[in-house]
Amino acid sequence: MDEDMLRCVTEQGFAARTLPLSLYVRAHAEVLVPAADAGERLDLRAADIPLLDVAVAADRRGALRQLVERAAVLRILRSGHGPLRDSLPDSGGDAGADARDGSPPAVGVGDGHDEAVARAIYQELARRRAESGIEKGTLITGRDQAGGPSGVALRGVDGRIDCYLLGETAGVPAVGAVLRLDRLERPLCAVVCDLWERRGVERAVQAVLREFVVTTLPRRDDTDRAPFPYGDFHDVVAVGETDFETLAPRPPRDETGELRDRVRLHGHRASVRVLGPADRTALVACRLEPTAKSEPTATSEPSAGSESEPVRRPTTDTQDDWRPRDVAALGLRAPRQLSLTYERDDVRIGRVYHENSKMRTAYGTLPVVDIAEMSPPARRLLGQAYRDFGHARRQYPMRPAGQPRLLTLDQVVRRRRSWAAMGDGELTRAELAHLLTLSYGTTGAAVAGQDLRLPLRATPSAGGLYSSDLFVLVDRVSGVEPGLYYFHPGKRLLQLVDDERTLAEVAEYTGYRERAGEAAAMVVYVGAFRRNQWKYRERGYRTVLLDCGHLAQSVVTTATSLGLVAHPMIAFVDDYFNAYVGVDGVEDAVLYLTLLGPRRTGDEAA
C-alpha cells in the first residue's frame, strides 16, 4: 500500500509530497522534501519548498517506491552510513559510504528481499551503462507513442519518445529512451537495465519523463544547471529495428537468481546490506564488486555496447566530494502552487462523494425515469418546483410593467465587478421585479407526455426540476417593507417569510460584514435536494450545486444589465442562515448569497 512506502520515506528523515503535473504529462509525480516541509499548508507568501528529488511513475505507489530508494541514497551520502546500519544485520560486504570507487551504492526497495536486491542491481548496471558511453542501439517500434506501455507518456505535444535496445551490461539488457521536443534546447535521455525488456521500456519512459518534469520546474536564479545525470546519447545511431511485440512477454521465473548468475558470469558479485525492512517492504543497498576473474565467459558473448569490465570512477577521499543526483543539485525549487494545498484528510469526504456520484456504464447507476408511466398527480408535481408561503401577511406582485432599459451584453460583461462601489440609495420595486422575473421567472412551457406542460424558466436546471429557491432579504427597496421574502416563480410574488431581523443583523454572520451592510438587498439561494435526488441519487448533489451556480450567474448578469451592483458571496455561517430561512440544512440548505445595491453615482464606467 502507499502507506508502506510513505513510512519508508519518513523513517529516513524525509517527506514525500505530490507534485501537480501539466495535463499533457500522463503520469504521477512525487517529490522528496525535508521533513520540515511535510505538512501541507496554505502559505500565502508562496515560500520556496526545497526539492531533494523527483520521481515519476504510472501511479503514486510507483513514484513513492522511487522516492524511497532516492531518500536512502541521500541518507547515505549525507551521513556516511545507511539508516539503521548499526542495528540491522549485515548480509555481506560493505554498502556504506566508504566505497572504494567514490560513488554511492545503488538502493532498491521491494515487497521482498529478492525484489529489492534486483532493483538495486538494475540501478547500478544502468549507471555503469550510461557512463560507458552510448553510440548505437536497436530502435524499438510498434509501441504506442501517445500512451506508452502503461499509459505513461506525453500527449498533444510536438515531439516523440524513442526507445532503444542498447546492448547488455554484465549480461543484462539495457533500454534507453530519448525524448525529442522541438521547443527543448536538447533531447532528454534515460537508460535502465532490466532482464524483462518490456518492463525496461516502461521504466525508461518513466525515467525520461522524470527528466522532462525536472526541466519544467522553476530554477533558483543563483545556481547553475548540473551536468546531465544520464549521460548524453541523444544522437544514438539506430543500427536496426525490433517490434515491441517481439520482446519477451514476461520476466524470467526466477528473476533474482538469473540476475545474480548473469552478473557473476560477467565477473561481478553483488555486495548487499539490509537498510530498513518494514512490515511488507524490504530496503537494501547494493554494490557490484569485481571478482578475481572479471572477464566474461566464452558462452556469454557480449553484445554491441556491453561492458566487460566494471567502470571505475576516481576514488574520493572525503564525503563532501560526493554529489547526489537529486534535484537540489540541479538548482530547482518547488512550483509555487505546491504550498497552496491541503491535508488529504481535509478533503477525503469530498473525494469519496465525488467518486460515488459518478455516472457509470454499469446497469442500475441511476433509476430509469419514464414520465409517461408516472401517475397524473406525480406528473403534475414535476411542474410545481417551488414553495408557497400563501398565507404570508405581506405579498408583493413582481410583474413589472413595460420593458426595462438594459445594457448590451458586451457592456454587461465588461462592466460586471463584484466589488464595484455601491451607493446608499434604494433599489426600486420595478428593478427588483425585473431582476427576479428575468432571472428565475417562467418564460415558456414544454410538453411532457400527453397531458403535462412543464414550465420553463430563464435559467437552466437538471431535468427541469429547478432545485433552487430564491429568497430576498430586503433592506432598501422602494415600495417593499424590509424583511425576508420568498420569490414564488409561478405566481410572481414576493411572500413574506420573516421581518424580525434586519440586514445589518444578518450581515454579522457573513465573512464581509461591512460589505454586506452596504447592500440594499441580499439574495439567498436555497438548494432543495429532495426535489432533485429522487431522480439523480448521489449525483443529484452535483446537479443541485450546478443549478444554483446557473441561477446565481443569471442574477448577476441581469442585475448588471439593469445598472445595479451584484456581489456573489459564499462566506456565511451555514447554520445561522439555514435557521433564519427555516430549513434544516440537510434536506434543504442555504448554498449561496448575492448582495444587491445601486451603483454609486459617478461609477458608471467602473
Coordinates of N, CA and C in Angstrom, one line a residue, residues 83-170:
P83 N 20.7 4.3 6.9 CA 19.8 4.3 8.0 C 19.8 3.0 8.7
L84 N 19.8 2.9 10.0 CA 19.7 1.7 10.8 C 20.8 0.7 10.5
R85 N 21.9 1.3 10.1 CA 23.0 0.4 9.7 C 23.6 -0.4 10.9
D86 N 23.6 0.3 12.0 CA 24.3 -0.3 13.2 C 23.3 -1.3 13.9
S87 N 22.0 -1.2 13.6 CA 21.1 -2.1 14.3 C 20.6 -3.3 13.5
L88 N 21.0 -3.3 12.2 CA 20.5 -4.4 11.4 C 21.6 -5.3 10.9
P89 N 21.3 -6.6 10.6 CA 22.4 -7.5 10.3 C 23.0 -7.2 8.9
D90 N 24.3 -7.5 8.8 CA 25.0 -7.3 7.5 C 24.8 -8.6 6.7
S91 N 24.4 -8.4 5.5 CA 24.2 -9.6 4.6 C 25.4 -9.8 3.7
G92 N 26.5 -9.2 4.1 CA 27.7 -9.5 3.3 C 28.2 -8.2 2.6
G93 N 29.5 -8.0 2.7 CA 30.1 -6.8 2.1 C 29.8 -5.5 2.8
D94 N 30.3 -4.4 2.3 CA 30.1 -3.1 2.9 C 29.5 -2.2 1.8
A95 N 28.2 -1.9 2.1 CA 27.5 -1.0 1.2 C 27.4 0.4 1.7
G96 N 28.2 0.7 2.6 CA 28.2 2.1 3.3 C 28.8 3.1 2.4
A97 N 29.2 4.2 3.1 CA 29.7 5.3 2.3 C 31.2 5.2 2.0
D98 N 31.9 4.3 2.6 CA 33.3 4.2 2.4 C 33.5 3.4 1.1
A99 N 32.9 3.7 0.0 CA 33.0 3.0 -1.2 C 34.4 3.2 -1.8
R100 N 34.9 2.2 -2.4 CA 36.3 2.3 -3.0 C 36.3 3.1 -4.3
D101 N 35.1 3.1 -5.0 CA 35.1 3.9 -6.3 C 34.5 5.2 -6.1
G102 N 34.2 5.6 -4.9 CA 33.7 7.0 -4.7 C 32.3 7.3 -5.0
S103 N 31.5 6.3 -5.5 CA 30.2 6.5 -5.9 C 29.3 5.9 -4.8
P104 N 28.1 6.5 -4.6 CA 27.2 5.9 -3.6 C 26.7 4.5 -4.1
P105 N 26.3 3.6 -3.1 CA 25.8 2.4 -3.6 C 24.4 2.5 -4.2
A106 N 24.0 1.6 -5.0 CA 22.6 1.6 -5.5 C 21.7 1.1 -4.4
V107 N 20.5 1.6 -4.4 CA 19.5 1.2 -3.4 C 18.2 0.7 -4.1
G108 N 17.7 -0.4 -3.6 CA 16.5 -1.0 -4.1 C 15.4 -1.2 -3.0
V109 N 14.2 -1.1 -3.4 CA 13.1 -1.4 -2.4 C 12.1 -2.3 -3.1
G110 N 11.6 -3.2 -2.4 CA 10.6 -4.2 -3.0 C 9.7 -4.8 -1.9
D111 N 8.7 -5.5 -2.4 CA 7.8 -6.2 -1.5 C 8.5 -7.4 -0.7
G112 N 9.7 -7.7 -1.2 CA 10.5 -8.8 -0.6 C 12.0 -8.5 -0.8
H113 N 12.8 -9.3 -0.1 CA 14.3 -9.0 -0.2 C 14.8 -9.2 -1.6
D114 N 14.4 -10.3 -2.3 CA 14.9 -10.6 -3.7 C 14.5 -9.4 -4.6
E115 N 13.3 -8.9 -4.5 CA 12.9 -7.9 -5.4 C 13.7 -6.6 -5.2
A116 N 13.9 -6.3 -3.9 CA 14.7 -5.1 -3.6 C 16.1 -5.3 -4.1
V117 N 16.8 -6.4 -4.0 CA 18.1 -6.7 -4.5 C 18.1 -6.5 -6.0
A118 N 17.1 -7.1 -6.7 CA 17.1 -7.0 -8.2 C 17.0 -5.5 -8.6
R119 N 16.2 -4.7 -7.9 CA 16.0 -3.3 -8.3 C 17.4 -2.6 -8.1
A120 N 18.0 -2.9 -7.0 CA 19.3 -2.2 -6.7 C 20.4 -2.6 -7.8
I121 N 20.4 -3.8 -8.2 CA 21.4 -4.3 -9.2 C 21.1 -3.6 -10.5
Y122 N 19.8 -3.5 -10.9 CA 19.4 -2.9 -12.1 C 19.9 -1.4 -12.1
Q123 N 19.7 -0.7 -11.0 CA 20.2 0.7 -11.0 C 21.7 0.8 -11.1
E124 N 22.4 0.0 -10.4 CA 23.9 0.0 -10.6 C 24.3 -0.3 -12.0
L125 N 23.7 -1.2 -12.6 CA 24.1 -1.6 -14.0 C 23.7 -0.4 -14.9
A126 N 22.6 0.2 -14.7 CA 22.2 1.4 -15.6 C 23.2 2.5 -15.4
R127 N 23.6 2.8 -14.2 CA 24.6 3.8 -14.0 C 25.9 3.5 -14.8
R128 N 26.3 2.3 -14.7 CA 27.6 2.0 -15.4 C 27.4 2.0 -16.9
R129 N 26.2 1.6 -17.4 CA 25.9 1.7 -18.8 C 25.9 3.1 -19.3
A130 N 25.3 4.0 -18.6 CA 25.3 5.4 -19.0 C 26.7 6.0 -19.1
E131 N 27.5 5.6 -18.1 CA 28.8 6.2 -18.0 C 29.8 5.6 -19.0
S132 N 29.5 4.5 -19.6 CA 30.4 3.8 -20.5 C 30.3 4.4 -21.9
G133 N 29.3 5.3 -22.2 CA 29.2 5.9 -23.5 C 28.3 5.1 -24.4
I134 N 27.3 5.7 -25.0 CA 26.3 5.0 -25.9 C 26.3 5.7 -27.2
E135 N 26.6 4.9 -28.3 CA 26.6 5.4 -29.6 C 25.6 4.8 -30.5
K136 N 25.2 3.6 -30.3 CA 24.2 2.9 -31.2 C 23.3 2.0 -30.4
G137 N 22.2 1.7 -31.1 CA 21.2 0.9 -30.4 C 20.2 0.4 -31.5
T138 N 19.3 -0.5 -31.0 CA 18.3 -1.0 -31.9 C 17.0 -0.3 -31.6
L139 N 16.4 0.4 -32.5 CA 15.1 1.1 -32.3 C 14.0 0.1 -32.1
I140 N 13.2 0.4 -31.0 CA 12.0 -0.4 -30.7 C 10.8 0.3 -31.3
T141 N 10.2 -0.4 -32.2 CA 9.0 0.1 -32.9 C 7.7 -0.6 -32.4
G142 N 6.6 -0.1 -32.9 CA 5.3 -0.8 -32.6 C 4.7 -0.5 -31.3
R143 N 5.3 0.5 -30.5 CA 4.7 0.8 -29.2 C 4.0 2.1 -29.4
D144 N 3.0 2.3 -28.5 CA 2.1 3.5 -28.6 C 2.9 4.7 -28.1
Q145 N 3.1 5.6 -29.0 CA 3.9 6.9 -28.6 C 3.1 7.7 -27.7
A146 N 1.7 7.7 -27.8 CA 0.9 8.6 -27.0 C 0.8 8.1 -25.6
G147 N 0.6 6.8 -25.4 CA 0.3 6.3 -24.1 C 1.4 5.6 -23.4
G148 N 2.4 5.0 -24.2 CA 3.4 4.3 -23.6 C 2.9 2.9 -23.2
P149 N 3.8 2.1 -22.7 CA 3.4 0.7 -22.3 C 2.4 0.7 -21.2
S150 N 2.4 1.7 -20.3 CA 1.4 1.7 -19.2 C 0.7 3.0 -19.1
G151 N 0.5 3.7 -20.3 CA -0.2 4.9 -20.3 C 0.6 6.1 -19.8
V152 N 1.9 5.9 -19.6 CA 2.8 7.0 -19.1 C 3.5 7.6 -20.3
A153 N 3.3 8.8 -20.6 CA 4.0 9.4 -21.7 C 3.4 10.9 -21.8
L154 N 3.6 11.5 -23.0 CA 3.1 12.8 -23.2 C 2.0 12.8 -24.2
R155 N 1.1 13.7 -24.2 CA 0.0 13.7 -25.2 C -0.1 15.1 -25.7
G156 N -0.4 15.2 -26.9 CA -0.7 16.5 -27.5 C 0.5 17.4 -27.6
V157 N 1.7 16.9 -27.6 CA 2.9 17.7 -27.7 C 3.6 17.5 -29.0
D158 N 4.4 18.5 -29.4 CA 5.1 18.4 -30.7 C 6.5 17.7 -30.4
G159 N 6.4 16.4 -30.5 CA 7.7 15.6 -30.3 C 7.3 14.2 -30.1
R160 N 8.4 13.4 -29.6 CA 8.2 11.9 -29.5 C 9.2 11.4 -28.6
I161 N 8.9 10.2 -28.1 CA 9.8 9.4 -27.2 C 10.2 8.2 -28.0
D162 N 11.5 8.0 -28.3 CA 12.0 6.8 -29.0 C 12.8 6.0 -27.9
C163 N 12.5 4.7 -28.0 CA 13.2 3.7 -27.1 C 14.1 2.8 -27.9
Y164 N 15.2 2.5 -27.3 CA 16.3 1.7 -28.0 C 16.7 0.5 -27.1
L165 N 17.1 -0.6 -27.7 CA 17.9 -1.6 -27.0 C 19.3 -1.2 -27.2
L166 N 20.0 -1.1 -26.1 CA 21.4 -0.6 -26.1 C 22.4 -1.7 -25.7
G167 N 22.2 -2.9 -26.1 CA 23.1 -4.0 -25.8 C 22.9 -4.5 -24.4
E168 N 24.0 -5.0 -23.8 CA 23.9 -5.5 -22.5 C 25.0 -5.0 -21.6
T169 N 24.7 -5.0 -20.3 CA 25.7 -4.6 -19.3 C 25.7 -5.8 -18.3
A170 N 26.9 -6.5 -18.2 CA 27.0 -7.6 -17.3 C 26.0 -8.7 -17.7

